[in-house]
Amino acid sequence: MTSPRWKRIVFKPSGEALAGPSGYGLDGDTLDLTAKEIIAVREMGVDVVVVVGGGNFWRGRQGAMTGMDATQSDHIGMLGTVMNALALQDALERNGQDTRVQSAIEMPRIAEPYIRRRAMRHLEKGRVVIFAAGTGNPFFTTDTAAALRAAEIDADALLKGTHSGVDGVYDADPRLVPTAK
Ligand code: UDP
C-alpha cells in the first residue's frame, strides 16, 4: 500500500460545495458523498480537519450591499457556517465516522468551543474535527480561517473545494478577472 503524501490536512469546502447543483442551502446527496470522501482519506491514516464555508446561506457582503451593518452581516455569515458544520457532522456520523465540531463563536449546547489542544487530541483519537464560525471575527472569510487553523494545528496541506470550478488559488477571482494569476 502506498503511504499518504500528507499526515495532516485541512480541507476547506465552500458552502456552495455542500449545496449541490443549486448552490443554495444543503443537499443530502452532496453531504453524503463529501462525508464518504473525507472518511476515505481518514482511513488512509490522515488526520482530517474541515473548515466549512457558509456562502450557501449568506455572505457578509450581501448584507453590506443593502445597507446592513457589516459586522452584523458577517455574524449572520458565520452562523451559516455552523449550520453547514452540523450537517456535515451528521453525514459523517451516519457513515460511522466519529466527529467533533468546534465553533469559534461559543455555543456550547451544540458545539465545543475552539480549543487547539483539544482539537489535536481529537485528531490523535482518529476523529474528524470540523471548525465552524470561521475565525469568530467579522471582516474575514473562512479561507482566512482555514489558513489560520492550518498553521495552528501544524497541517501539512490546506485543500480547498469549490463549487465554481476554480482550479487553484488566485490573486483575484479568475471568473471576473481574466488576468488573475
Ligand atoms: N465570516 C466572517 N468571519 C470569518 C469567516 C466568515 O465574518 O472568520 C462570514 C463572512 O460574512 C463570510 C461568511 O461568513 O462571507 C461565509 O463565509 P465565506 O464567505 O468564507 O464562505 P464560502 O465562500 O467559503 O462559502
Tab-separated table of C-alpha atoms and ligand atoms in Angstrom:
chain	number	residue	atom	x	y	z
A	1	MET	CA	0.000	0.000	0.000
A	2	THR	CA	1.303	3.464	-0.836
A	3	SER	CA	1.669	5.808	2.108
A	4	PRO	CA	-0.252	9.077	2.037
A	5	ARG	CA	1.523	12.210	0.899
A	6	TRP	CA	0.388	14.211	3.937
A	7	LYS	CA	-0.114	13.219	7.564
A	8	ARG	CA	-2.492	16.028	8.485
A	9	ILE	CA	-4.671	18.138	6.229
A	10	VAL	CA	-7.181	20.943	6.447
A	11	PHE	CA	-9.996	20.622	3.919
A	12	LYS	CA	-11.981	23.760	3.222
A	13	PRO	CA	-15.173	23.219	1.251
A	14	SER	CA	-17.004	26.383	0.299
A	15	GLY	CA	-20.616	26.498	1.413
A	16	GLU	CA	-21.648	26.113	-2.220
A	17	ALA	CA	-19.679	22.864	-2.454
A	18	LEU	CA	-22.067	21.363	0.131
A	19	ALA	CA	-25.169	22.733	-1.556
A	20	GLY	CA	-25.304	20.501	-4.599
A	21	PRO	CA	-26.202	21.767	-8.046
A	22	SER	CA	-28.398	24.648	-6.868
A	23	GLY	CA	-25.628	26.389	-4.926
A	24	TYR	CA	-28.096	27.223	-2.128
A	25	GLY	CA	-28.940	25.520	1.146
A	26	LEU	CA	-27.831	21.952	1.764
A	27	ASP	CA	-28.078	18.849	-0.409
A	28	GLY	CA	-28.282	15.430	1.269
A	29	ASP	CA	-26.549	13.513	-1.534
A	30	THR	CA	-23.705	16.042	-1.706
A	31	LEU	CA	-23.222	15.877	2.059
A	32	ASP	CA	-23.182	12.079	1.943
A	33	LEU	CA	-20.656	11.993	-0.911
A	34	THR	CA	-18.455	14.577	0.817
A	35	ALA	CA	-18.588	12.591	4.056
A	36	LYS	CA	-17.602	9.378	2.258
A	37	GLU	CA	-14.663	11.097	0.561
A	38	ILE	CA	-13.467	12.541	3.870
A	39	ILE	CA	-13.728	9.117	5.504
A	40	ALA	CA	-11.737	7.521	2.672
A	41	VAL	CA	-8.913	9.961	3.397
A	42	ARG	CA	-9.162	9.393	7.166
A	43	GLU	CA	-8.943	5.645	6.574
A	44	MET	CA	-5.586	6.189	4.863
A	45	GLY	CA	-4.362	7.335	8.291
A	46	VAL	CA	-4.527	11.052	7.520
A	47	ASP	CA	-5.677	13.478	10.223
A	48	VAL	CA	-8.553	15.470	8.713
A	49	VAL	CA	-9.730	18.884	9.837
A	50	VAL	CA	-12.586	20.543	7.969
A	51	VAL	CA	-13.138	24.298	7.950
A	52	VAL	CA	-16.560	24.872	6.423
A	53	GLY	CA	-17.629	27.888	4.394
A	54	GLY	CA	-21.080	29.417	4.582
A	55	GLY	CA	-21.766	31.092	1.255
A	56	ASN	CA	-24.631	28.683	0.503
A	57	PHE	CA	-26.581	30.576	3.174
A	58	TRP	CA	-25.124	34.064	3.436
A	59	ARG	CA	-22.033	36.112	2.686
A	60	GLY	CA	-21.352	39.223	4.682
A	61	ARG	CA	-21.075	41.434	1.626
A	62	GLN	CA	-24.662	40.564	0.600
A	63	GLY	CA	-25.925	42.413	3.669
A	64	ALA	CA	-23.431	45.232	3.331
A	65	MET	CA	-24.740	45.885	-0.196
A	66	THR	CA	-28.228	46.516	1.170
A	67	GLY	CA	-27.051	48.815	3.939
A	68	MET	CA	-26.903	46.254	6.730
A	69	ASP	CA	-24.295	46.855	9.386
A	70	ALA	CA	-21.213	44.995	8.113
A	71	THR	CA	-20.388	43.337	11.419
A	72	GLN	CA	-23.969	42.175	11.884
A	73	SER	CA	-23.962	40.780	8.357
A	74	ASP	CA	-20.735	38.877	8.992
A	75	HIS	CA	-22.215	37.419	12.169
A	76	ILE	CA	-25.055	36.012	10.054
A	77	GLY	CA	-22.469	34.572	7.661
A	78	MET	CA	-20.599	32.871	10.487
A	79	LEU	CA	-23.820	31.322	11.767
A	80	GLY	CA	-24.316	29.848	8.282
A	81	THR	CA	-21.021	28.006	8.653
A	82	VAL	CA	-22.288	26.479	11.906
A	83	MET	CA	-25.324	25.053	10.094
A	84	ASN	CA	-23.013	23.535	7.491
A	85	ALA	CA	-20.749	22.094	10.187
A	86	LEU	CA	-23.661	20.390	11.943
A	87	ALA	CA	-24.977	18.987	8.659
A	88	LEU	CA	-21.552	17.612	7.723
A	89	GLN	CA	-21.107	16.160	11.207
A	90	ASP	CA	-24.420	14.358	10.815
A	91	ALA	CA	-23.400	12.955	7.417
A	92	LEU	CA	-20.019	11.800	8.741
A	93	GLU	CA	-21.506	10.149	11.814
A	94	ARG	CA	-24.234	8.396	9.809
A	95	ASN	CA	-21.366	6.942	7.787
A	96	GLY	CA	-19.704	5.741	11.016
A	97	GLN	CA	-17.056	8.446	11.452
A	98	ASP	CA	-16.589	9.883	14.945
A	99	THR	CA	-16.607	13.659	14.598
A	100	ARG	CA	-16.398	16.796	16.728
A	101	VAL	CA	-17.498	20.322	15.840
A	102	GLN	CA	-15.616	23.218	17.411
A	103	SER	CA	-17.006	26.708	16.974
A	104	ALA	CA	-15.036	29.944	17.071
A	105	ILE	CA	-18.192	31.573	18.472
A	106	GLU	CA	-19.194	29.772	21.632
A	107	MET	CA	-22.491	27.897	21.514
A	108	PRO	CA	-21.891	25.059	23.965
A	109	ARG	CA	-25.265	23.357	23.559
A	110	ILE	CA	-24.401	22.339	20.017
A	111	ALA	CA	-20.623	22.502	19.604
A	112	GLU	CA	-17.423	22.590	21.594
A	113	PRO	CA	-15.606	25.895	21.759
A	114	TYR	CA	-12.464	26.103	19.640
A	115	ILE	CA	-9.618	24.848	21.834
A	116	ARG	CA	-6.486	24.000	19.881
A	117	ARG	CA	-5.117	21.386	22.272
A	118	ARG	CA	-8.453	19.664	22.467
A	119	ALA	CA	-8.713	19.615	18.683
A	120	MET	CA	-5.262	17.998	18.478
A	121	ARG	CA	-6.374	15.360	20.980
A	122	HIS	CA	-9.452	14.570	18.883
A	123	LEU	CA	-7.193	14.072	15.866
A	124	GLU	CA	-4.961	11.697	17.838
A	125	LYS	CA	-8.073	9.661	18.594
A	126	GLY	CA	-8.952	9.411	14.904
A	127	ARG	CA	-11.847	11.864	14.988
A	128	VAL	CA	-12.588	14.263	12.190
A	129	VAL	CA	-12.664	17.803	13.579
A	130	ILE	CA	-14.894	20.412	11.951
A	131	PHE	CA	-14.184	24.047	12.702
A	132	ALA	CA	-17.254	26.282	12.480
A	133	ALA	CA	-17.818	30.051	12.633
A	134	GLY	CA	-14.656	30.923	10.717
A	135	THR	CA	-12.214	32.937	12.776
A	136	GLY	CA	-15.028	34.187	15.017
A	137	ASN	CA	-14.316	37.714	13.802
A	138	PRO	CA	-16.132	39.850	11.245
A	139	PHE	CA	-14.282	41.195	8.184
A	140	PHE	CA	-12.651	37.830	7.479
A	141	THR	CA	-13.615	34.820	5.385
A	142	THR	CA	-13.465	31.120	6.013
A	143	ASP	CA	-10.443	30.925	3.682
A	144	THR	CA	-8.576	33.025	6.235
A	145	ALA	CA	-9.881	30.770	8.994
A	146	ALA	CA	-8.655	27.706	7.094
A	147	ALA	CA	-5.161	29.180	6.671
A	148	LEU	CA	-5.070	30.233	10.316
A	149	ARG	CA	-6.196	26.868	11.660
A	150	ALA	CA	-3.872	25.008	9.272
A	151	ALA	CA	-0.956	26.934	10.756
A	152	GLU	CA	-2.179	26.443	14.317
A	153	ILE	CA	-2.610	22.684	14.075
A	154	ASP	CA	0.558	22.208	12.032
A	155	ALA	CA	-1.186	20.826	8.951
A	156	ASP	CA	0.886	19.601	6.007
A	157	ALA	CA	-1.586	20.836	3.409
A	158	LEU	CA	-4.630	23.042	3.011
A	159	LEU	CA	-7.033	21.799	0.341
A	160	LYS	CA	-9.883	23.904	-0.941
A	161	GLY	CA	-13.061	22.569	-2.514
A	162	THR	CA	-15.179	24.998	-4.521
A	163	HIS	CA	-18.451	24.665	-6.343
A	164	SER	CA	-17.486	27.119	-9.048
A	165	GLY	CA	-14.770	25.019	-10.645
A	166	VAL	CA	-11.937	27.428	-9.874
A	167	ASP	CA	-8.873	25.211	-10.009
A	168	GLY	CA	-6.453	26.930	-7.647
A	169	VAL	CA	-5.596	29.920	-5.501
A	170	TYR	CA	-5.531	33.228	-7.415
A	171	ASP	CA	-4.721	36.846	-6.592
A	172	ALA	CA	-8.199	37.814	-7.879
A	173	ASP	CA	-11.395	35.977	-8.831
A	174	PRO	CA	-10.464	34.310	-12.176
A	175	ARG	CA	-14.135	34.217	-13.177
A	176	LEU	CA	-14.241	38.014	-13.103
A	177	VAL	CA	-10.630	38.982	-13.762
A	178	PRO	CA	-9.146	37.250	-16.826
A	179	THR	CA	-5.615	38.364	-15.927
A	180	ALA	CA	-5.785	36.765	-12.457
A	181	LYS	CA	-2.645	34.818	-11.603
B	1	UDP	N1	-17.256	35.193	8.075
B	1	UDP	C1	-16.738	36.115	8.969
B	1	UDP	N2	-15.565	35.822	9.608
B	1	UDP	C2	-14.872	34.680	9.384
B	1	UDP	C3	-15.391	33.755	8.460
B	1	UDP	C4	-16.587	34.026	7.810
B	1	UDP	O1	-17.322	37.165	9.210
B	1	UDP	O2	-13.807	34.480	10.007
B	1	UDP	C5	-18.567	35.459	7.447
B	1	UDP	C6	-18.481	36.382	6.219
B	1	UDP	O3	-19.632	37.196	6.202
B	1	UDP	C7	-18.497	35.401	5.067
B	1	UDP	C8	-19.465	34.355	5.591
B	1	UDP	O4	-19.142	34.251	6.991
B	1	UDP	O5	-18.961	35.992	3.874
B	1	UDP	C9	-19.376	32.989	4.948
B	1	UDP	O6	-18.037	32.596	4.814
B	1	UDP	P1	-17.326	32.518	3.371
B	1	UDP	O7	-17.772	33.665	2.510
B	1	UDP	O8	-15.864	32.379	3.581
B	1	UDP	O9	-17.955	31.160	2.825
B	1	UDP	P2	-17.630	30.374	1.443
B	1	UDP	O10	-17.403	31.405	0.362
B	1	UDP	O11	-16.409	29.570	1.666
B	1	UDP	O12	-18.826	29.522	1.237
